[in-house]
C-alpha angles and dihedrals in degrees: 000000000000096000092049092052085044090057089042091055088043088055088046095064101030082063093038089056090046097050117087120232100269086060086043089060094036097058087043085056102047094042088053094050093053084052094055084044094053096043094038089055088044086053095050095036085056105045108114111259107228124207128210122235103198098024100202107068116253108235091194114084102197086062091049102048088052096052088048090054090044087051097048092050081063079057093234126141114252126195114196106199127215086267099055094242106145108234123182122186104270138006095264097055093046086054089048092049087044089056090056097042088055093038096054095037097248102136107106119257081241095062126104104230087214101061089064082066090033106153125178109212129174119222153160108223138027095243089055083044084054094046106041095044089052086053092049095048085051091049098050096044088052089055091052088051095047089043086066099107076226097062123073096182134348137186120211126215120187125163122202116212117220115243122265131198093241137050096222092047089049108110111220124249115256129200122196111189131189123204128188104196117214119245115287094009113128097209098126087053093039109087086181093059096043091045079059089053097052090039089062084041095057101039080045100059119034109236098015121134148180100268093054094053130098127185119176137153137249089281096051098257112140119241108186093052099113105162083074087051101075097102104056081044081065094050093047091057094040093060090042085056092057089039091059089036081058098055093045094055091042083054088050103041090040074055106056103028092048082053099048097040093062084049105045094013117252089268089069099044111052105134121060118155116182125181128197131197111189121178101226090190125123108237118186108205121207113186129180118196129184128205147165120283105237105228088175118023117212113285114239116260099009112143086216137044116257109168130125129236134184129184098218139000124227103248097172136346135190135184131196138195128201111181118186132182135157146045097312101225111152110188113209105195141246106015114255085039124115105240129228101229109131114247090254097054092040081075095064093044103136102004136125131229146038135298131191119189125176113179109189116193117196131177116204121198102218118175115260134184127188119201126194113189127170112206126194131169113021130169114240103187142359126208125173129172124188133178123219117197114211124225128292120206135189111238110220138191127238090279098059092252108138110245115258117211120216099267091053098261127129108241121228147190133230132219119194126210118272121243093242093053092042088047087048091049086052091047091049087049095055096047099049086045097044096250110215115174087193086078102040104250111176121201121180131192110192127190101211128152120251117227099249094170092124092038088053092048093051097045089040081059104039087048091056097037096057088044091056089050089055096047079049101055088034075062109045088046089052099051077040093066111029073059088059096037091052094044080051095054096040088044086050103056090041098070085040090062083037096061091038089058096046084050096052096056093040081062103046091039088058086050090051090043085036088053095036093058091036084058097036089052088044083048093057098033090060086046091253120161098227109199109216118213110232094249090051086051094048095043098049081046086049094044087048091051089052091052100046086057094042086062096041096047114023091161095062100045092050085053088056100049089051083057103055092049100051075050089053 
């Protein structure tokens, strides 16, 4: 293979070095423009391939700007073309967007449902149209339910009717579906998660409703029957309802703790318990209040209140009179006729005596207000306890040493909380809470002594041992400096015997010069030839040197002898 490459190479310039300079260029030219075409193909061939996930553009941008920050919470990444159509970055992730979009009702109210399962298929006839077209929609909708993070697998079922003439005779689309969650995943409990299901199902089939869908999973329980789930509806509210109770609770007690602790310091609050009944009913509240009607309001500025009040005002008003005297015979005609005397007459037939009757009829206008009010929730009662420690003290001695019982332990005294303390932190309590006696809200302050046993023991051992560390160090300063003290004093008396002993054969040194001259001075005046040894020579050459500049430069030799003796 290398030589053939090597032959080939060798071809290549034997032909380079015939070829004038046009075919020179040409072939440049040529070679350069299958590069750009290479690299250009490898550039194209690797650009990401986006899909759509709604494939008609959305116009309103509300709309789009919520399905783009629903999409970003999914933490996809989401292109939005010139021609605001959503693309994400493959197929699968376009179906399981889909499925949220549907789920959570953010398609726009302008968008086809079918161009979301848009197809294009190619066919003969009309019947394979039908069919294929019914396979692909299956088939489409099967991918949007597996793309749900909560479903492993799922098998769709949708039966078209055939059409008949008539509507009433037009049986309705059905749908069965089959789900297998994925471990862990709370899909058959979620009534959320099994509405978005239905919801794909019916923008996915025309005609198609609640009542003619069945989803099940992979035991057979169905899943979209939610009038049996009423109960777990209940428990679900129920737990939302303590939940909220909770948190309400958690607000109180981080309240009132947060309150007494700056007061007392958290050391001395630890315990603060706090119930809540709260009434989670809906009450619907209907009052009717009457009051006087104002015929002359309060003039501004008047020290005094002169309005006028009434408490109705005469709307209508009627009187009748009914007079009667005699014997009180009706006749009523012909015998074997009904009469005409009216019923209440027909009472005093035959009767003697007078009768007087006034009937007064009178409407009053009264002010009147009707008020509606819905209440939920309400809290029906309030209790909090809480426990103070008092104040713990060290005892100590007239030295200022704290006092140390028998068994090692430092003894202490304890202070409890005074009553008007304990009744202001109540009344601090009750304020921060609302405290409503009506209720029967309850709220304690108690005054009862922590068990501090541990927190003793620890202070009792950090106390001695940091009075042991302090003996210790007392200890170690003192032998420190008795060390010094004694160097000092060695050092001291050595310079002392030093210097003794310097003095004393300096002087022994000036007797020996001093006899040496006397003698030298005995030898010449007898007229003796005294012989001098050469180191007595040098060493009377050297004395006078020292001398002479003794006498030239004072200043320096006095520096020097400074000198020596800080040496020394």
């Amino acid at each position: 293979m290398n030589e053939f490459l090597k032959k080939m190479f060798i071809r290549i310039a034997e032909l380079w070095d015939k070829w004038p300079m046009v075919q020179r260029i040409i072939f440049v030219a040529i070679v350069a423009a299958v590069a750009g075409g290479v690299i250009a193909l490898f550039r194209v061939s690797s650009m990401p391939t986006l899909a759509p996930v709604i494939d008609a553009p959305i116009r309103d941008e509300a709309a789009l700007d919520r399905i783009v920050l629903r999409l970003n919470q999914e933490e996809v990444k989401v292109t939005v073309g010139a021609d605001n159509l959503v693309q994400v970055a493959d197929e699968a992730t376009a179906r399981r967007m889909r499925a949220i979009l549907i789920r959570e009702d953010l398609i726009p109210s302008g968008i086809d449902p079918w161009a979301i399962f848009d197809r294009e298929r190619w066919t003969i006839t009309d019947y394979e149209r039908n069919i294929n077209f019914r396979r692909a929609q299956t088939q489409m909708i099967t991918d949007h339910i597996k793309a749900i993070d909560d479903v492993d697998d799922a098998n769709v079922t949708i039966v078209w009717p055939e059409r008949e003439l008539f509507r009433s005779d037009q049986n309705p689309v059905t749908t069965s579906v089959i789900i297998i969650p994925k471990p862990g995943s709370d899909i058959s409990e979620n009534r959320k998660k099994i509405e978005g299901i239905q919801k794909i199902l019916k923008f996915a089939v025309e005609g198609l409703v609640d009542d003619n869908i069945v989803i099940t999973n992979q035991s057979g329980i169905v899943l979209n029957d939610f009038s049996g789930m009423a109960a777990m509806d209940r428990l679900s509210l129920i737990e939302r309802e303590n939940r909220f109770i909770q948190i309400m609770e958690t607000k109180y007690r981080a309240l009132v703790l947060a309150s007494l602790q700056s007061t007392f310091s958290a050391d001395r609050v630890r315990d603060l318990n706090i119930k809540i009944d709260m009434d989670m009913s809906r009450k619907a509240i209907d009052t009717e209040e009457f009051f006087p009607i104002t015929i002359k309001p309060r003039t501004p500025g008047l020290a005094y209140d002169d309005s006028q009040l009434v408490e109705s005002i005469t709307r209508s008003k009627s009187t009748s009179d009914t007079k009667w005297e005699g014997t009180g015979y009706n006749p009523e005609g012909p015998a074997g006729v009904e009469g005409q005397t009216p019923p209440a007459f027909k009472d005093m037939s035959n009767l003697y005596g007078r009768m007087t009757q006034e009937t007064n009829t009178q409407n009053d206008e009264i002010n009147r207000k009707v008020t509606q009010e819905e209440r939920s929730p309400q809290i029906d009662r309030v209790t909090v306890s809480v426990n103070i420690d008092g104040k713990w003290k060290w005892k100590y001695d007239e030295k200022g040493n704290p006092l140390v019982l028998p068994d090692g332990s430092i003894e202490r005294e304890y202070t409890e909380i005074p009553p008007d303390q304990l009744r202001a932190a109540q009344s601090l309590i009750q304020n921060a809470i609302g405290y409503n006696s009506g209720r029967g809200d309850s709220v304690t302050v108690q005054n009862i002594q922590f068990d501090r046993t541990s927190q003793f023991k620890e202070e009792d051992a950090a106390y001695f041992r940091k009075k042991q560390i302090q003996t210790t160090v007392i200890v170690f300063l003192s032998g420190l400096t008795l060390l010094l003290i004694a160097f000092i004093i060695f050092r001291m008396i050595s310079r002392e015997m030093e210097r003794r002993k310097r003095l004393a054969e300096e002087e022994r040194a000036r007797r020996e010069q001093a006899l040496r001259e006397s003698a030298i001075a005995e030898a010449e005046q007898g007229g003796v030839d005294v012989s001098i040894s050469v180191e007595e020579r040098t060493r009377m050459e050297l004395m006078e040197t020292v001398l002479n500049m003794a006498r030239e430069h004072p200043d320096d030799c006095a520096q020097l002898i400074r000198t020596w003796l800080l040496e020394d």
